[in-house]
Protein backbone atom coordinates (compact mmCIF):
# COMPACT_ATOMS: atom_id res chain seq x y z
CA UNK A 1 0.00 0.00 0.00
CA UNK A 2 1.13 3.54 -0.71
CA UNK A 3 -0.07 6.97 0.30
CA UNK A 4 -1.03 9.28 -2.57
CA UNK A 5 -1.72 12.96 -2.17
CA UNK A 6 -4.36 14.94 -4.01
CA UNK A 7 -5.03 18.64 -3.64
CA UNK A 8 -8.43 20.30 -3.78
CA UNK A 9 -8.39 23.99 -4.69
CA UNK A 10 -10.82 24.85 -1.89
CA UNK A 11 -10.39 22.08 0.72
CA UNK A 12 -6.64 21.53 0.59
CA UNK A 13 -4.58 18.33 0.43
CA UNK A 14 -6.03 14.84 0.86
CA UNK A 15 -4.01 11.68 1.47
CA UNK A 16 -5.41 8.44 0.08
CA UNK A 17 -4.00 4.96 0.76
CA UNK A 18 -4.18 2.64 -2.24
CA UNK A 19 -2.25 -0.38 -3.56
CA UNK A 20 0.93 0.65 -5.38
CA UNK A 21 0.34 1.61 -9.00
CA UNK A 22 -3.44 2.03 -8.70
CA UNK A 23 -3.63 5.79 -8.04
CA UNK A 24 -5.72 7.73 -10.54
CA UNK A 25 -4.59 11.07 -11.97
CA UNK A 26 -7.55 12.83 -10.39
CA UNK A 27 -9.95 12.00 -7.57
CA UNK A 28 -13.29 13.57 -6.68
CA UNK A 29 -13.06 15.63 -3.50
CA UNK A 30 -15.21 14.09 -0.72
CA UNK A 31 -16.10 17.61 0.52
CA UNK A 32 -17.09 19.50 -2.63
CA UNK A 33 -17.05 16.84 -5.36
CA UNK A 34 -14.63 18.71 -7.64
CA UNK A 35 -11.88 16.66 -9.31
CA UNK A 36 -8.59 16.98 -7.38
CA UNK A 37 -5.31 16.56 -9.30
CA UNK A 38 -2.74 14.21 -7.88
CA UNK A 39 0.28 15.90 -6.23
CA UNK A 40 3.71 14.30 -6.26
CA UNK A 41 5.52 14.67 -2.96
CA UNK A 42 8.64 13.38 -1.26
CA UNK A 43 8.20 9.82 0.02
CA UNK A 44 7.69 9.63 3.77
CA UNK A 45 11.26 8.57 4.49
CA UNK A 46 11.41 10.63 7.66
CA UNK A 47 8.67 8.55 9.24
CA UNK A 48 10.68 5.33 9.01
CA UNK A 49 12.69 5.02 12.22
CA UNK A 50 13.80 7.45 14.87
CA UNK A 51 17.49 7.02 13.96
CA UNK A 52 16.78 7.71 10.27
CA UNK A 53 14.66 10.70 11.24
CA UNK A 54 17.38 12.17 13.48
CA UNK A 55 20.00 11.62 10.76
CA UNK A 56 17.84 13.41 8.20
CA UNK A 57 17.15 16.28 10.64
CA UNK A 58 20.87 16.61 11.43
CA UNK A 59 21.76 16.61 7.73
CA UNK A 60 19.17 19.27 6.97
CA UNK A 61 20.30 21.35 9.98
CA UNK A 62 23.97 21.17 8.88
CA UNK A 63 23.09 23.00 5.66
CA UNK A 64 22.37 26.26 7.45
CA UNK A 65 23.59 25.74 11.04
CA UNK A 66 26.53 23.30 11.00
CA UNK A 67 27.97 22.10 14.29
CA UNK A 68 30.91 24.29 15.41
CA UNK A 69 34.04 22.31 16.34
CA UNK A 70 37.43 23.47 17.64
CA UNK A 71 39.54 20.58 16.32
CA UNK A 72 39.38 17.80 13.75
CA UNK A 73 38.02 14.49 14.97
CA UNK A 74 40.62 12.26 16.72
CA UNK A 75 40.91 9.78 13.82
CA UNK A 76 41.74 12.56 11.32
CA UNK A 77 44.37 14.12 13.64
CA UNK A 78 46.48 10.94 13.70
CA UNK A 79 46.78 10.81 9.92
CA UNK A 80 46.55 7.71 7.79
CA UNK A 81 47.25 4.35 9.38
CA UNK A 82 50.84 3.06 8.89
CA UNK A 83 51.14 0.47 6.17
CA UNK A 84 52.07 -3.11 6.93
CA UNK A 85 53.58 -3.54 3.43
CA UNK A 86 57.36 -4.27 3.89
CA UNK A 87 58.22 -2.55 0.59
CA UNK A 88 57.13 0.79 2.10
CA UNK A 89 59.99 0.62 4.68
CA UNK A 90 62.50 1.20 1.83
CA UNK A 91 60.84 4.45 0.73
CA UNK A 92 62.63 7.71 1.63
CA UNK A 93 61.40 9.46 4.80
CA UNK A 94 60.55 13.16 4.91
ZN1 LIG B 1 -12.89 20.02 -2.22
mmCIF file of C-alpha atoms and ligand atoms in Angstrom:
data_model
loop_
_atom_site.group_PDB
_atom_site.id
_atom_site.type_symbol
_atom_site.label_atom_id
_atom_site.label_comp_id
_atom_site.label_asym_id
_atom_site.label_seq_id
_atom_site.Cartn_x
_atom_site.Cartn_y
_atom_site.Cartn_z
ATOM 1 C CA UNK A 1 0.000 0.000 0.000
ATOM 2 C CA UNK A 2 1.127 3.542 -0.708
ATOM 3 C CA UNK A 3 -0.068 6.967 0.301
ATOM 4 C CA UNK A 4 -1.032 9.275 -2.567
ATOM 5 C CA UNK A 5 -1.721 12.956 -2.166
ATOM 6 C CA UNK A 6 -4.365 14.945 -4.011
ATOM 7 C CA UNK A 7 -5.029 18.642 -3.641
ATOM 8 C CA UNK A 8 -8.433 20.303 -3.781
ATOM 9 C CA UNK A 9 -8.388 23.994 -4.687
ATOM 10 C CA UNK A 10 -10.819 24.851 -1.888
ATOM 11 C CA UNK A 11 -10.394 22.081 0.722
ATOM 12 C CA UNK A 12 -6.635 21.530 0.590
ATOM 13 C CA UNK A 13 -4.576 18.335 0.435
ATOM 14 C CA UNK A 14 -6.030 14.842 0.862
ATOM 15 C CA UNK A 15 -4.009 11.684 1.471
ATOM 16 C CA UNK A 16 -5.412 8.440 0.081
ATOM 17 C CA UNK A 17 -3.995 4.960 0.755
ATOM 18 C CA UNK A 18 -4.177 2.635 -2.244
ATOM 19 C CA UNK A 19 -2.249 -0.384 -3.563
ATOM 20 C CA UNK A 20 0.926 0.646 -5.381
ATOM 21 C CA UNK A 21 0.338 1.608 -9.000
ATOM 22 C CA UNK A 22 -3.440 2.033 -8.699
ATOM 23 C CA UNK A 23 -3.626 5.790 -8.037
ATOM 24 C CA UNK A 24 -5.719 7.732 -10.542
ATOM 25 C CA UNK A 25 -4.588 11.073 -11.967
ATOM 26 C CA UNK A 26 -7.554 12.829 -10.389
ATOM 27 C CA UNK A 27 -9.945 12.002 -7.571
ATOM 28 C CA UNK A 28 -13.286 13.570 -6.684
ATOM 29 C CA UNK A 29 -13.061 15.631 -3.497
ATOM 30 C CA UNK A 30 -15.213 14.092 -0.718
ATOM 31 C CA UNK A 31 -16.095 17.609 0.523
ATOM 32 C CA UNK A 32 -17.088 19.496 -2.632
ATOM 33 C CA UNK A 33 -17.046 16.835 -5.363
ATOM 34 C CA UNK A 34 -14.631 18.708 -7.642
ATOM 35 C CA UNK A 35 -11.879 16.660 -9.309
ATOM 36 C CA UNK A 36 -8.588 16.984 -7.379
ATOM 37 C CA UNK A 37 -5.313 16.559 -9.300
ATOM 38 C CA UNK A 38 -2.735 14.213 -7.877
ATOM 39 C CA UNK A 39 0.283 15.896 -6.235
ATOM 40 C CA UNK A 40 3.708 14.302 -6.256
ATOM 41 C CA UNK A 41 5.516 14.666 -2.962
ATOM 42 C CA UNK A 42 8.639 13.380 -1.258
ATOM 43 C CA UNK A 43 8.198 9.819 0.016
ATOM 44 C CA UNK A 44 7.694 9.628 3.774
ATOM 45 C CA UNK A 45 11.261 8.570 4.487
ATOM 46 C CA UNK A 46 11.413 10.634 7.658
ATOM 47 C CA UNK A 47 8.673 8.552 9.238
ATOM 48 C CA UNK A 48 10.679 5.330 9.013
ATOM 49 C CA UNK A 49 12.693 5.020 12.219
ATOM 50 C CA UNK A 50 13.799 7.452 14.874
ATOM 51 C CA UNK A 51 17.486 7.015 13.960
ATOM 52 C CA UNK A 52 16.780 7.708 10.275
ATOM 53 C CA UNK A 53 14.660 10.699 11.237
ATOM 54 C CA UNK A 54 17.377 12.169 13.483
ATOM 55 C CA UNK A 55 19.997 11.620 10.762
ATOM 56 C CA UNK A 56 17.836 13.413 8.195
ATOM 57 C CA UNK A 57 17.146 16.277 10.637
ATOM 58 C CA UNK A 58 20.875 16.615 11.432
ATOM 59 C CA UNK A 59 21.760 16.607 7.730
ATOM 60 C CA UNK A 60 19.169 19.272 6.973
ATOM 61 C CA UNK A 61 20.304 21.347 9.980
ATOM 62 C CA UNK A 62 23.967 21.168 8.875
ATOM 63 C CA UNK A 63 23.091 22.996 5.658
ATOM 64 C CA UNK A 64 22.367 26.256 7.450
ATOM 65 C CA UNK A 65 23.588 25.741 11.037
ATOM 66 C CA UNK A 66 26.527 23.296 10.998
ATOM 67 C CA UNK A 67 27.971 22.104 14.292
ATOM 68 C CA UNK A 68 30.906 24.287 15.406
ATOM 69 C CA UNK A 69 34.042 22.308 16.343
ATOM 70 C CA UNK A 70 37.428 23.472 17.639
ATOM 71 C CA UNK A 71 39.542 20.575 16.318
ATOM 72 C CA UNK A 72 39.377 17.804 13.750
ATOM 73 C CA UNK A 73 38.017 14.485 14.970
ATOM 74 C CA UNK A 74 40.618 12.259 16.721
ATOM 75 C CA UNK A 75 40.908 9.781 13.821
ATOM 76 C CA UNK A 76 41.739 12.556 11.317
ATOM 77 C CA UNK A 77 44.373 14.125 13.639
ATOM 78 C CA UNK A 78 46.478 10.945 13.699
ATOM 79 C CA UNK A 79 46.778 10.808 9.918
ATOM 80 C CA UNK A 80 46.549 7.708 7.794
ATOM 81 C CA UNK A 81 47.249 4.353 9.380
ATOM 82 C CA UNK A 82 50.839 3.056 8.889
ATOM 83 C CA UNK A 83 51.138 0.474 6.167
ATOM 84 C CA UNK A 84 52.068 -3.110 6.927
ATOM 85 C CA UNK A 85 53.579 -3.542 3.433
ATOM 86 C CA UNK A 86 57.364 -4.272 3.889
ATOM 87 C CA UNK A 87 58.217 -2.553 0.588
ATOM 88 C CA UNK A 88 57.132 0.790 2.097
ATOM 89 C CA UNK A 89 59.986 0.617 4.677
ATOM 90 C CA UNK A 90 62.497 1.202 1.827
ATOM 91 C CA UNK A 91 60.844 4.446 0.731
ATOM 92 C CA UNK A 92 62.628 7.715 1.627
ATOM 93 C CA UNK A 93 61.399 9.457 4.798
ATOM 94 C CA UNK A 94 60.552 13.157 4.908
HETATM 95 ZN ZN1 LIG B 1 -12.894 20.021 -2.225
#
